[in-house]
PDB file of C-alpha atoms and ligand atoms in Angstrom:
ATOM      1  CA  UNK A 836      42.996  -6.192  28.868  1.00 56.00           C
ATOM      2  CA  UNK A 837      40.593  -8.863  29.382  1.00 55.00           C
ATOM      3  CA  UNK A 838      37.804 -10.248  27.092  1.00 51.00           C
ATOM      4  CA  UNK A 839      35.127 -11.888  27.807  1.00 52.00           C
ATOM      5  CA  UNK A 840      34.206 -15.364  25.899  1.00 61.00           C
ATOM      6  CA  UNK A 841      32.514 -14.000  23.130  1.00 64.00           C
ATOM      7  CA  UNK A 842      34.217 -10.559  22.577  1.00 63.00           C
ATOM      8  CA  UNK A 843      35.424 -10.191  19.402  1.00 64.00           C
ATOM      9  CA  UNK A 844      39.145  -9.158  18.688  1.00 63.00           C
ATOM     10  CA  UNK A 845      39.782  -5.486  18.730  1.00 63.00           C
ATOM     11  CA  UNK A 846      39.648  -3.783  14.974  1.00 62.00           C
ATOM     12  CA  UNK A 847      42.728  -3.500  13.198  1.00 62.00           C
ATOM     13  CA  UNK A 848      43.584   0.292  12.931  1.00 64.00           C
ATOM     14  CA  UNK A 849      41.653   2.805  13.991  1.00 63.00           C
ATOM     15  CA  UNK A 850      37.444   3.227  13.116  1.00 64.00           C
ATOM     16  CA  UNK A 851      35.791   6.299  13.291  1.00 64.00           C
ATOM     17  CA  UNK A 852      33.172   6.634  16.033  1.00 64.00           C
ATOM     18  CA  UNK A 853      30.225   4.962  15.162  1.00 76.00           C
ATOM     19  CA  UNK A 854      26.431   6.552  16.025  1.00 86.00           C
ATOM     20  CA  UNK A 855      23.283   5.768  15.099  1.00 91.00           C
ATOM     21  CA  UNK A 856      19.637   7.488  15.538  1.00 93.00           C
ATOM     22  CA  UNK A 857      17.290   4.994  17.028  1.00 95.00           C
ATOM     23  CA  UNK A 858      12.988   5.512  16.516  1.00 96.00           C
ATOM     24  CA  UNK A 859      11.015   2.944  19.118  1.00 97.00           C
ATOM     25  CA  UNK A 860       8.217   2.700  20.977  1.00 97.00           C
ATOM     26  CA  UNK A 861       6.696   5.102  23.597  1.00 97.00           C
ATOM     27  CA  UNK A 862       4.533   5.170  26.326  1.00 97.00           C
ATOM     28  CA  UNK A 863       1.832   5.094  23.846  1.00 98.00           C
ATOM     29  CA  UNK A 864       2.226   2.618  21.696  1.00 98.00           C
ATOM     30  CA  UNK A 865       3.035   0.273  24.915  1.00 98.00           C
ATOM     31  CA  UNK A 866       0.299   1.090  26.732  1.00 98.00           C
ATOM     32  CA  UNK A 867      -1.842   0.109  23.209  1.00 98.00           C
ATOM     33  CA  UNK A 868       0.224  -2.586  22.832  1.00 98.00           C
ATOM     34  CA  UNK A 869      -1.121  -3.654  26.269  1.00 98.00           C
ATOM     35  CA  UNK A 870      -5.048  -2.842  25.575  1.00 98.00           C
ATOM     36  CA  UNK A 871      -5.230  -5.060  22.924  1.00 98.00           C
ATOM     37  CA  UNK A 872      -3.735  -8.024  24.555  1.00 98.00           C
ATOM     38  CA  UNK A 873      -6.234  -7.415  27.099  1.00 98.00           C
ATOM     39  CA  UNK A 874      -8.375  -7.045  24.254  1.00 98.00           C
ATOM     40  CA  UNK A 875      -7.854 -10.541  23.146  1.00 98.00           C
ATOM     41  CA  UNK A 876      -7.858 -12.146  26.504  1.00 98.00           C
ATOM     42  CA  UNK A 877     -11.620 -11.058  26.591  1.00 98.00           C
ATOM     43  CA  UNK A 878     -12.297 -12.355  23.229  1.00 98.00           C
ATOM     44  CA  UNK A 879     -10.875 -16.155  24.046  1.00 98.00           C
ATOM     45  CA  UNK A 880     -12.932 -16.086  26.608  1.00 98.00           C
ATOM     46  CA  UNK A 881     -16.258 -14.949  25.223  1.00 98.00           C
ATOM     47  CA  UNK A 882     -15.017 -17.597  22.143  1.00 97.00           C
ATOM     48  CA  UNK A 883     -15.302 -20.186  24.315  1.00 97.00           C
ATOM     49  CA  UNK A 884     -18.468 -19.608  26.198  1.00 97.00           C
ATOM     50  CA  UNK A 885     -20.258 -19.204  22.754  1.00 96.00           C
ATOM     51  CA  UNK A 886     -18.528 -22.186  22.019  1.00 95.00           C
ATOM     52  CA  UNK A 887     -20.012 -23.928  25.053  1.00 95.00           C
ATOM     53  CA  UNK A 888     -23.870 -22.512  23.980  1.00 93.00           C
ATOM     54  CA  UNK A 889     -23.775 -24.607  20.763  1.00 91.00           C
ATOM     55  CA  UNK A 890     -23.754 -28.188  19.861  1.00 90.00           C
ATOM     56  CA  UNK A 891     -20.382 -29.769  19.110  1.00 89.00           C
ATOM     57  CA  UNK A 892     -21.594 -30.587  15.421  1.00 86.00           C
ATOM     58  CA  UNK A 893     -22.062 -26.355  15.611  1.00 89.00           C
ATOM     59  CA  UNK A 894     -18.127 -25.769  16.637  1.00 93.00           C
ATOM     60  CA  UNK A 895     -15.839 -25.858  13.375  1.00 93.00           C
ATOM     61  CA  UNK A 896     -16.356 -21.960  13.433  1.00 95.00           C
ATOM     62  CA  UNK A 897     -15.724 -21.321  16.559  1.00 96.00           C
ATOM     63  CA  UNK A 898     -12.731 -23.338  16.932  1.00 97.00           C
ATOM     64  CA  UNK A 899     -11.007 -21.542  13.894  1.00 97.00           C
ATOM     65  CA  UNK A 900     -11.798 -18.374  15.209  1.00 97.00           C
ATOM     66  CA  UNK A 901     -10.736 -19.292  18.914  1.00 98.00           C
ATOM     67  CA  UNK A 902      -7.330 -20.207  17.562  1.00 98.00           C
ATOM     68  CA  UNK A 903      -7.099 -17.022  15.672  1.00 98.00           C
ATOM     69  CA  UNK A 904      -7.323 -15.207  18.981  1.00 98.00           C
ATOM     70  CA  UNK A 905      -5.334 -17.279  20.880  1.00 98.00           C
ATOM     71  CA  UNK A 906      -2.793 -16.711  18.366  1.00 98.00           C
ATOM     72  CA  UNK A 907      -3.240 -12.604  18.478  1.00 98.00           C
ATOM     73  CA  UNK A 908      -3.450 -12.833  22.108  1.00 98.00           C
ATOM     74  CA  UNK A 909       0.043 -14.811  22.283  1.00 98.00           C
ATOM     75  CA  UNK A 910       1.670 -12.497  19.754  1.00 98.00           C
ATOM     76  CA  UNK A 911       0.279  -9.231  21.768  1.00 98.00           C
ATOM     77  CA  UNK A 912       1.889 -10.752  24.961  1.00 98.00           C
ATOM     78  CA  UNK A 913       5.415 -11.125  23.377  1.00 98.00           C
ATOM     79  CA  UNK A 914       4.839  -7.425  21.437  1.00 98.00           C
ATOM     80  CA  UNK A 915       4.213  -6.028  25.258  1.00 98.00           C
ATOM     81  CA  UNK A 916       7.172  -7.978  27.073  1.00 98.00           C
ATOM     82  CA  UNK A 917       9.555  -6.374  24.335  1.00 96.00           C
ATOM     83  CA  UNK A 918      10.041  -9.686  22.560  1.00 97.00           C
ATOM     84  CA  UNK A 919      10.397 -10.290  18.568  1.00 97.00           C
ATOM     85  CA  UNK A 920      11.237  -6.856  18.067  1.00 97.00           C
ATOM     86  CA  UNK A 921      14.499  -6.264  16.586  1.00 97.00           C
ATOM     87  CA  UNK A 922      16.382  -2.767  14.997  1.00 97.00           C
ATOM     88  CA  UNK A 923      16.678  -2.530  11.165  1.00 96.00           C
ATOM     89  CA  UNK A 924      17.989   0.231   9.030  1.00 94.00           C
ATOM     90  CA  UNK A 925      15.708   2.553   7.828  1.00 94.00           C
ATOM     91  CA  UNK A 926      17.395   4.518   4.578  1.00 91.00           C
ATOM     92  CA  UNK A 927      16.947   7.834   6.157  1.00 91.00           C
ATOM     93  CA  UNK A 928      19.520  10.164   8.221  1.00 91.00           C
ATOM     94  CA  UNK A 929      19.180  12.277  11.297  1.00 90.00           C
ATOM     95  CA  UNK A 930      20.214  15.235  11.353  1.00 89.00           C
ATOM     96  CA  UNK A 931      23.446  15.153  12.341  1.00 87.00           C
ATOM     97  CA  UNK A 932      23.855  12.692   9.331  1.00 88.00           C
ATOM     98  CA  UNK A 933      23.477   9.492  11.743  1.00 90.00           C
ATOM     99  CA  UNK A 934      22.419   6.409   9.810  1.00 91.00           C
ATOM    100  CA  UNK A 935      18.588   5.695  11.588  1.00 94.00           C
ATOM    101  CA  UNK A 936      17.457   2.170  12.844  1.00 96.00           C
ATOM    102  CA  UNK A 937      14.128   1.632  13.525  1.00 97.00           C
ATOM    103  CA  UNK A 938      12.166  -0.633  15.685  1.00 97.00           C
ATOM    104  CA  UNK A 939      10.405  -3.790  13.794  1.00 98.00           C
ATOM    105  CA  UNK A 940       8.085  -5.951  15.362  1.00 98.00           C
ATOM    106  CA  UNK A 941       8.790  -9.672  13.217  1.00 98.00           C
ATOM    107  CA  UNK A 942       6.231 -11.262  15.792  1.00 98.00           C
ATOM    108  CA  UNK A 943       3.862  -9.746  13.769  1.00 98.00           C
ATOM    109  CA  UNK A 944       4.646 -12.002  10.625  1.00 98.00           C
ATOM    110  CA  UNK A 945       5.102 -15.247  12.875  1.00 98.00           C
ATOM    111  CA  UNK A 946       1.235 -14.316  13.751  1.00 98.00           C
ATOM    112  CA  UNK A 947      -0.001 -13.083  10.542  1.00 98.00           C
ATOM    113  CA  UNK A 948       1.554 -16.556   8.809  1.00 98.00           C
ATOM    114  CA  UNK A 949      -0.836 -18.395  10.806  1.00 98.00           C
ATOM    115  CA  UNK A 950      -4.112 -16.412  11.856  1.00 98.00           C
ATOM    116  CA  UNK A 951      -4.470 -15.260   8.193  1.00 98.00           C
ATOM    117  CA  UNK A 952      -4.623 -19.084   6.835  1.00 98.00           C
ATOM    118  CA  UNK A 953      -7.186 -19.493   9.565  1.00 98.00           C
ATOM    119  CA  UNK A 954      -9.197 -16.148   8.268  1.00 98.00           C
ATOM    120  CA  UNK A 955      -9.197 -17.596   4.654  1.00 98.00           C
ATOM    121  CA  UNK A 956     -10.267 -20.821   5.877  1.00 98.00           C
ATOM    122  CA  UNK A 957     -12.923 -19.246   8.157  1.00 97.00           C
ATOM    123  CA  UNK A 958     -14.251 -17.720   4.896  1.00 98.00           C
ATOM    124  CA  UNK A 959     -13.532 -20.800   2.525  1.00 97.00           C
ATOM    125  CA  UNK A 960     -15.580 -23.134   4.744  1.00 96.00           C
ATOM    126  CA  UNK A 961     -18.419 -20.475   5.174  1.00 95.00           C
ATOM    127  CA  UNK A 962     -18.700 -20.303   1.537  1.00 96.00           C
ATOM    128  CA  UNK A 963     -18.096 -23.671   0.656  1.00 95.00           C
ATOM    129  CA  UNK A 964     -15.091 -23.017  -1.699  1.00 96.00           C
ATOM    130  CA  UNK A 965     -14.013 -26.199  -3.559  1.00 95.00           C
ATOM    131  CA  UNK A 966     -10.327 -27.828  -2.014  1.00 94.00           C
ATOM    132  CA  UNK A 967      -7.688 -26.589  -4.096  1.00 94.00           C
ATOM    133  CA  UNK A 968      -8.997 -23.081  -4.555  1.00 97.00           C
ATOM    134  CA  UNK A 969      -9.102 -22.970  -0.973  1.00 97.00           C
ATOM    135  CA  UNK A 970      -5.119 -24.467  -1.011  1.00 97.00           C
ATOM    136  CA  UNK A 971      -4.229 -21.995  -3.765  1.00 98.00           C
ATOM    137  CA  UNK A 972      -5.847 -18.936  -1.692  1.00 98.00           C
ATOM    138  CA  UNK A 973      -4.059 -19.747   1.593  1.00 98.00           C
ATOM    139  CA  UNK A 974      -0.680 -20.660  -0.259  1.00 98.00           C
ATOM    140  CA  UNK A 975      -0.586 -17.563  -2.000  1.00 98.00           C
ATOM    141  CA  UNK A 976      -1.577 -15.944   1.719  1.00 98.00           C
ATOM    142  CA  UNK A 977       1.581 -17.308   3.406  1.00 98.00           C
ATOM    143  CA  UNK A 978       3.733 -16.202   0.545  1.00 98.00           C
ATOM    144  CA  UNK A 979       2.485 -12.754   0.855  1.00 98.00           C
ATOM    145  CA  UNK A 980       3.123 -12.744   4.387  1.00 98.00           C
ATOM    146  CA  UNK A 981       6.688 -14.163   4.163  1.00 98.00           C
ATOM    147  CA  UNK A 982       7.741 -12.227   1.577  1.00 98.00           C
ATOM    148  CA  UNK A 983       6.371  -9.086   3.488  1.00 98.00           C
ATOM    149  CA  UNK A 984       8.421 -10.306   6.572  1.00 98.00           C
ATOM    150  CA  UNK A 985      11.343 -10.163   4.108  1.00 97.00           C
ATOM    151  CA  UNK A 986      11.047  -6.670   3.035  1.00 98.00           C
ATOM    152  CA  UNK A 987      10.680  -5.437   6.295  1.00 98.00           C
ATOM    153  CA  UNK A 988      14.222  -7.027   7.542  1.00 97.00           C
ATOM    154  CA  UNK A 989      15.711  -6.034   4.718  1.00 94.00           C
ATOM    155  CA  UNK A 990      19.007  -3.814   5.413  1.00 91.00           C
ATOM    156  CA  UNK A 991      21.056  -3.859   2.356  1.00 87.00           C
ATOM    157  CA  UNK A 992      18.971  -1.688  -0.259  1.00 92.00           C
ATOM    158  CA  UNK A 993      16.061   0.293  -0.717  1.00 94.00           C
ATOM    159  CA  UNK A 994      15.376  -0.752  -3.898  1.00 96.00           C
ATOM    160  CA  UNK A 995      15.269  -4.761  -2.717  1.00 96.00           C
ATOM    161  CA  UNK A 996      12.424  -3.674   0.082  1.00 97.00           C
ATOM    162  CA  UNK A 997      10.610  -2.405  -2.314  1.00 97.00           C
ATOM    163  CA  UNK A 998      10.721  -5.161  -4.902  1.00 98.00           C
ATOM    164  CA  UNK A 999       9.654  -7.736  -2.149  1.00 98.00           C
ATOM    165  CA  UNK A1000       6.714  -5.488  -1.106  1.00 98.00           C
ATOM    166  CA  UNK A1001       6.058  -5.461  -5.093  1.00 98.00           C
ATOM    167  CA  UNK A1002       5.945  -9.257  -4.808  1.00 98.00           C
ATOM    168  CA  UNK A1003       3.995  -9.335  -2.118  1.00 98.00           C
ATOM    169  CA  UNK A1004       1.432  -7.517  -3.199  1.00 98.00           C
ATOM    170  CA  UNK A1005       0.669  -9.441  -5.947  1.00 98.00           C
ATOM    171  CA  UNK A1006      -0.104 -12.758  -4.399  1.00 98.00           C
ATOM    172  CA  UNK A1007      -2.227 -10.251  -2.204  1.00 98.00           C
ATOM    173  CA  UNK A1008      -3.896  -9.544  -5.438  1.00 98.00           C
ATOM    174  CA  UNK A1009      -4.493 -13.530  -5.657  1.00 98.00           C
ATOM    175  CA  UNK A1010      -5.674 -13.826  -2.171  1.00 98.00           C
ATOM    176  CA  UNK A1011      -8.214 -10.819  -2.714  1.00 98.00           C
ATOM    177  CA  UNK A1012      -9.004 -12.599  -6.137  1.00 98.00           C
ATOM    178  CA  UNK A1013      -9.957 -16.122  -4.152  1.00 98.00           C
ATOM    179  CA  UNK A1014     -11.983 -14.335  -1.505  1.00 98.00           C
ATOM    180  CA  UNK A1015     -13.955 -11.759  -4.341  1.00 98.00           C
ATOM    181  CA  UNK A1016     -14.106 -14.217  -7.001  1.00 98.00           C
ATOM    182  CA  UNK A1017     -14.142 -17.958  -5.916  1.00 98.00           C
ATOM    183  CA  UNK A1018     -15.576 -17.178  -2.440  1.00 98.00           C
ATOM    184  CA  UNK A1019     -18.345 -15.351  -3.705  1.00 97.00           C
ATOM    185  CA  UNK A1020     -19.138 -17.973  -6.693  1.00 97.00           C
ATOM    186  CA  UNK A1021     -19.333 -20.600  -4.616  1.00 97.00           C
ATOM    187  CA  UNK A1022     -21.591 -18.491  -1.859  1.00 97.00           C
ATOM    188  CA  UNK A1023     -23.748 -18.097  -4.241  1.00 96.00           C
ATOM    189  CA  UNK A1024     -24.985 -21.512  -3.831  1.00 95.00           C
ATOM    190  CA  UNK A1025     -25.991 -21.352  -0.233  1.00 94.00           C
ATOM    191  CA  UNK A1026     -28.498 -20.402   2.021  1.00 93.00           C
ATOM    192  CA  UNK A1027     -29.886 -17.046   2.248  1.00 93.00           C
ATOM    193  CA  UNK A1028     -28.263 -16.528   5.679  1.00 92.00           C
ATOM    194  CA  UNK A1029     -25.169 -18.067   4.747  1.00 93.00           C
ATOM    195  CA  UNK A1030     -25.065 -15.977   1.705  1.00 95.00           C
ATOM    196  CA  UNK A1031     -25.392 -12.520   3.676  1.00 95.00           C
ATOM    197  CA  UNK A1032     -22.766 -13.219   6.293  1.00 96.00           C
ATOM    198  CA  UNK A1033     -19.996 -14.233   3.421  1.00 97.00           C
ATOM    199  CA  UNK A1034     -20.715 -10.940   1.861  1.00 97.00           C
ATOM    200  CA  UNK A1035     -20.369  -9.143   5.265  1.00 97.00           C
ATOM    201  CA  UNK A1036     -17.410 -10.819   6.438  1.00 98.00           C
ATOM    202  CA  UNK A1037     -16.125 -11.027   3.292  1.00 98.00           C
ATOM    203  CA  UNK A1038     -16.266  -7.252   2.957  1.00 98.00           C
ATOM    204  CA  UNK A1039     -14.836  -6.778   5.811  1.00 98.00           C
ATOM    205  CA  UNK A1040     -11.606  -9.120   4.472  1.00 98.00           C
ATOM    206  CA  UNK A1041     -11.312  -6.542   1.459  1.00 98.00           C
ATOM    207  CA  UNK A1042     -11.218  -3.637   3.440  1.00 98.00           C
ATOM    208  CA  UNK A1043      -9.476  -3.861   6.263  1.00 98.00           C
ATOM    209  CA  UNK A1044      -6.753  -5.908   4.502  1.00 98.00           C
ATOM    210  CA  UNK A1045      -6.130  -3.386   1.990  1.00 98.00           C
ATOM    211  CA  UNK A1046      -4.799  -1.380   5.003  1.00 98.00           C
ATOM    212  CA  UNK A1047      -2.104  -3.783   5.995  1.00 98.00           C
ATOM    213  CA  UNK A1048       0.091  -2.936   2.873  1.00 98.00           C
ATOM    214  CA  UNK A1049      -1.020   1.056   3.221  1.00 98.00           C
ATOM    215  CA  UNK A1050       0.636   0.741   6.675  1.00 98.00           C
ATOM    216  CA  UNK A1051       3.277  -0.834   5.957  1.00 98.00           C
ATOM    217  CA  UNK A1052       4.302   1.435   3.430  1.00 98.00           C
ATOM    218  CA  UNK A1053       3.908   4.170   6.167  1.00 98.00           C
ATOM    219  CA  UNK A1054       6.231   1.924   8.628  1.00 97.00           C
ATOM    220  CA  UNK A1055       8.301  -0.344   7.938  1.00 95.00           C
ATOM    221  CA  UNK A1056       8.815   0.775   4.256  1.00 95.00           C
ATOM    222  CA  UNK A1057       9.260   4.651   4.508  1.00 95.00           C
ATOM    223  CA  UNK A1058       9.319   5.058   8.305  1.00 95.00           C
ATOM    224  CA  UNK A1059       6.975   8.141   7.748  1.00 95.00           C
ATOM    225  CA  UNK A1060       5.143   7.645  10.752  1.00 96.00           C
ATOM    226  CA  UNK A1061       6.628   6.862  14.518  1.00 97.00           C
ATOM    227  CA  UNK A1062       6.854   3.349  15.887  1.00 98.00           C
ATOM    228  CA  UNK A1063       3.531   4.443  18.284  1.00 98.00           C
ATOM    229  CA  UNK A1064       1.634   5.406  15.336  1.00 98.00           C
ATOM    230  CA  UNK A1065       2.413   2.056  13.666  1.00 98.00           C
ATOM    231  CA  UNK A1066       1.500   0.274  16.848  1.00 98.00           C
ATOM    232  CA  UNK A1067      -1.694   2.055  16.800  1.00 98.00           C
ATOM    233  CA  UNK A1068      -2.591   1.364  13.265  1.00 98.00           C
ATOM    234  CA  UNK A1069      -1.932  -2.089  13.000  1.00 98.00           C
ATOM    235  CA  UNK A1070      -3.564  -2.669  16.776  1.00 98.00           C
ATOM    236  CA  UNK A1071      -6.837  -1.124  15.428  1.00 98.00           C
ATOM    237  CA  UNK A1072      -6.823  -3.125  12.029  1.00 98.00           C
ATOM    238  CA  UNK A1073      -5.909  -6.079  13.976  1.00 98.00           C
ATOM    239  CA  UNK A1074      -8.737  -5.404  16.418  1.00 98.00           C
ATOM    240  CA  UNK A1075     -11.075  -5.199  13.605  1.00 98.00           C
ATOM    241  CA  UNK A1076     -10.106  -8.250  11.417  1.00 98.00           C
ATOM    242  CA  UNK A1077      -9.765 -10.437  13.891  1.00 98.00           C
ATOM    243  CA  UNK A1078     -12.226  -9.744  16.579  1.00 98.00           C
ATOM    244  CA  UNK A1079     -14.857  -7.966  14.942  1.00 98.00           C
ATOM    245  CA  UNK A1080     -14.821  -9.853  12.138  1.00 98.00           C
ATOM    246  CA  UNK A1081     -14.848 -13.293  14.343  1.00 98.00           C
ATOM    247  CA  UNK A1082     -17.647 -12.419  16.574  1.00 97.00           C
ATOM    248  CA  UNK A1083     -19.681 -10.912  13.519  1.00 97.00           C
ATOM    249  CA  UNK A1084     -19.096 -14.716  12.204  1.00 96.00           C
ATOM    250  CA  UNK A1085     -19.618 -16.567  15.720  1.00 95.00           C
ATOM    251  CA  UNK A1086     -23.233 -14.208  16.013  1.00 94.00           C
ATOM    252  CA  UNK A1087     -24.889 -13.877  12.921  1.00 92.00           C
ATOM    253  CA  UNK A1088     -24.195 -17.318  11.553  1.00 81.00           C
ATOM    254  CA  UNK A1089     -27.274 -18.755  14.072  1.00 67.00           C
ATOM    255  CA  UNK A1090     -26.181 -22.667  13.875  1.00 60.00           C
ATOM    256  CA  UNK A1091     -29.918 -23.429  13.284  1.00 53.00           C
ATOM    257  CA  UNK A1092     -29.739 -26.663  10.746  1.00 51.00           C
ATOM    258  CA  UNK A1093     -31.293 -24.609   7.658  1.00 53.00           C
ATOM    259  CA  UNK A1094     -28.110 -22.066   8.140  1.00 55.00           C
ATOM    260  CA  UNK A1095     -25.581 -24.750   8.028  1.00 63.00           C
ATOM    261  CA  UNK A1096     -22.724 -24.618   5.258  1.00 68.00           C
ATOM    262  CA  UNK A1097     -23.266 -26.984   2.021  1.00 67.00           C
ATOM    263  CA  UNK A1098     -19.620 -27.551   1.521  1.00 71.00           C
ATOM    264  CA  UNK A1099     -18.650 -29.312  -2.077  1.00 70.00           C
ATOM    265  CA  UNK A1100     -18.869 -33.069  -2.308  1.00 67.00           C
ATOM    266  CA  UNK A1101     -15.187 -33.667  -2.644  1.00 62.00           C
ATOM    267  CA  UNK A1102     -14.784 -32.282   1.105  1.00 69.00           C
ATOM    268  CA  UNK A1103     -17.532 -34.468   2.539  1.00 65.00           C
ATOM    269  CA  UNK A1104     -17.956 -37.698   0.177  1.00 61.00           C
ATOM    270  CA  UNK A1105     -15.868 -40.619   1.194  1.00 59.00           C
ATOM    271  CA  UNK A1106     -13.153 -41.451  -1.113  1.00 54.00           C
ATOM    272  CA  UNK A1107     -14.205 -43.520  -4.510  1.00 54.00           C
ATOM    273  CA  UNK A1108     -12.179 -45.138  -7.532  1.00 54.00           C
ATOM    274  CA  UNK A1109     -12.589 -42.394  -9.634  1.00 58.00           C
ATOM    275  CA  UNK A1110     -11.221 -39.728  -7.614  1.00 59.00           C
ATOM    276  CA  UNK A1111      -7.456 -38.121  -7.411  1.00 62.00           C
ATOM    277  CA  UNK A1112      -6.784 -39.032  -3.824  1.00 65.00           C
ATOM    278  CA  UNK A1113      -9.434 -37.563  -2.051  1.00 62.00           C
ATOM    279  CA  UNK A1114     -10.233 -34.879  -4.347  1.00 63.00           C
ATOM    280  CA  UNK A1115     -13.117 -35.516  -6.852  1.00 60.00           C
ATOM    281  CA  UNK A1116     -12.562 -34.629 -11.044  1.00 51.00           C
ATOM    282  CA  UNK A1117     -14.474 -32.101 -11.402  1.00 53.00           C
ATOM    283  CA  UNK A1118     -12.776 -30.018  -8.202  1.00 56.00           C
TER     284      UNK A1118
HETATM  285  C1  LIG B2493       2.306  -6.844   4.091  1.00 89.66           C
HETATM  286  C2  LIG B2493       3.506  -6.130   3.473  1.00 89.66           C
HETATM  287  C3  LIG B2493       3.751  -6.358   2.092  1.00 89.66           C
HETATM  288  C4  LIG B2493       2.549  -6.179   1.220  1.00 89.66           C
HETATM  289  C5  LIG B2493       1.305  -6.765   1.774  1.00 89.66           C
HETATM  290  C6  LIG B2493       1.160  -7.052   3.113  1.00 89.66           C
HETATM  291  C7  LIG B2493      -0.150  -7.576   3.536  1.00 89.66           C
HETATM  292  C8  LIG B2493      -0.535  -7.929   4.737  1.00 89.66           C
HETATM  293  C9  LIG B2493      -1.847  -8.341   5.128  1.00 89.66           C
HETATM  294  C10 LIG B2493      -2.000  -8.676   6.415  1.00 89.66           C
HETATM  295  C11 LIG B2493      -3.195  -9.059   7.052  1.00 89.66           C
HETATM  296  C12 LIG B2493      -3.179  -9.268   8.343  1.00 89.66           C
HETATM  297  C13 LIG B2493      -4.302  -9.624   9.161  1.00 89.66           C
HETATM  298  C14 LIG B2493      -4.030  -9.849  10.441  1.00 89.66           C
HETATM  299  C15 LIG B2493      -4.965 -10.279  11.403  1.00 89.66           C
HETATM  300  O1  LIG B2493      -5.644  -9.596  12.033  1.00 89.66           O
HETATM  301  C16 LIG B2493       2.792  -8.178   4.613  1.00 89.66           C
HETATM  302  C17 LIG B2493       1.918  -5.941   5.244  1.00 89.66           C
HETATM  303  C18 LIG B2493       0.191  -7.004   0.794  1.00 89.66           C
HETATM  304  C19 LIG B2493      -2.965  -8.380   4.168  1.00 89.66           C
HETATM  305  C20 LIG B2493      -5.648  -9.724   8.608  1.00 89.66           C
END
């Protein structure tokens, strides 16, 4: 009998017949999946007109939040072509006692690692959030993401998924910290306009991010809820965080000269002897 190149030997003895129940996506959760690329495609575009409307001094916010959609239009586009998906074992049986593998979509986490840097830094810069608060925030960001991307690859235990969702949740706790706490102090010292679209968007970061981990739990923790659901869920959060939340930035910050940002001396003075690098003492 002939193998092919990369067929493995045959088993030694003989193995009992191996089946397993599989839960993907449906008609549904494609045709979502679909929407809200189309979704984003709109949104680049309208970025960059209202990019176009403003003077180039006037862009930093709009170039942020254009790459945040480019990057959620990209990731949408390999979701709907059936890309970065891959089966992992969900710790629950089918009837017929079958071991159950569900669909995961990792492209999720390669576009989560970078669009919610960009969010935090969106926010940072609005509020003028000293350097290494703004560093700490968006470390503490991509180790919540990572360590999420771990727990929902994880095969070997239950108990290990659930640890690393443990984990992750508590740098999430730091990231809400930076945005409540630090974000809001240093708001505080801005303009009145400025002021009223941290709070805003920054109350939009709370909420909508405390679904992520909610659906998770649902999805790629329990697998309580069907692969379409979970498409559905995370497409609508996504929807909101990301393109409500940008345009709600893009529109109500006005780019008139008494709205612009004060940012903190050490991100705008030129470097001087007393300073660590390019970050002043008392930052
Ligand atoms: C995970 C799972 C583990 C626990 C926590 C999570 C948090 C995810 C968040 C994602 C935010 C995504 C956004 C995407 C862009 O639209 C990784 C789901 C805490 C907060 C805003």
């Amino acid at each position: 009998h002939h193998h092919g190149p990369t067929a493995l030997p045959p088993p030694p003895g003989h193995l009992p017949p191996f089946h397993v129940h599989r839960e993907h996506i449906g008609r549904s959760g494609m045709r979502a999946l679909w929407v809200i690329f189309a979704m984003f495609t709109i949104s680049v575009v309208l970025t960059v007109i209202l990019a176009k409307r403003v003077e180039r001094k006037f862009r930093l916010f709009h170039l942020i939040t254009g790459a945040i959609l480019v990057c959620a239009h990209a990731s949408y586009l390999v979701m709907a072509c059936g890309m970065g998906v891959t089966y992992v074992r969900t710790f629950k049986h089918a009837a017929d006692g079958a071991p159950v593998l569900r669909q995961v979509f990792y492209a999720r986490y390669v576009d989560w690692a970078i669009t919610t840097p960009l969010l935090l830094l969106d926010l940072c810069l609005l509020a003028g959030v000293p350097k290494i608060q703004t560093v700490t925030i968006i470390f503490a960001d991509l180790v919540m993401i990572l360590m999420g991307l771990f727990a929902a690859l994880q095969q070997g235990s239950e108990r290990s998924r659930w640890f690393m969702y443990a984990v992750s949740n508590a740098f999430f706790l730091v990231v809400l910290y930076g945005v409540v706490v630090n974000g809001r102090q240093a708001a505080s010292l801005q303009a009145s306009n400025v002021k009223r679209v941290f709070n805003v968007t920054s109350g939009m970061t709370v909420l909508l991010w405390i679904g992520y981990p909610i659906v998770f739990a649902l999805t790629e923790g329990a697998a309580k809820i069907s692969v379409d659901a979970e498409v559905i869920a995370y497409g609508v959060l996504d929807v909101f965080a990301k393109i409500v939340f940008g345009f709600y930035l893009l529109l109500a910050h006005s780019h008139s000269d008494g709205d612009s940002v004060v940012l903190p001396e050490s991100w705008t003075e030129p470097r001087g002897g007393s300073r660590y690098g390019a970050i002043a003492s008392d930052d």
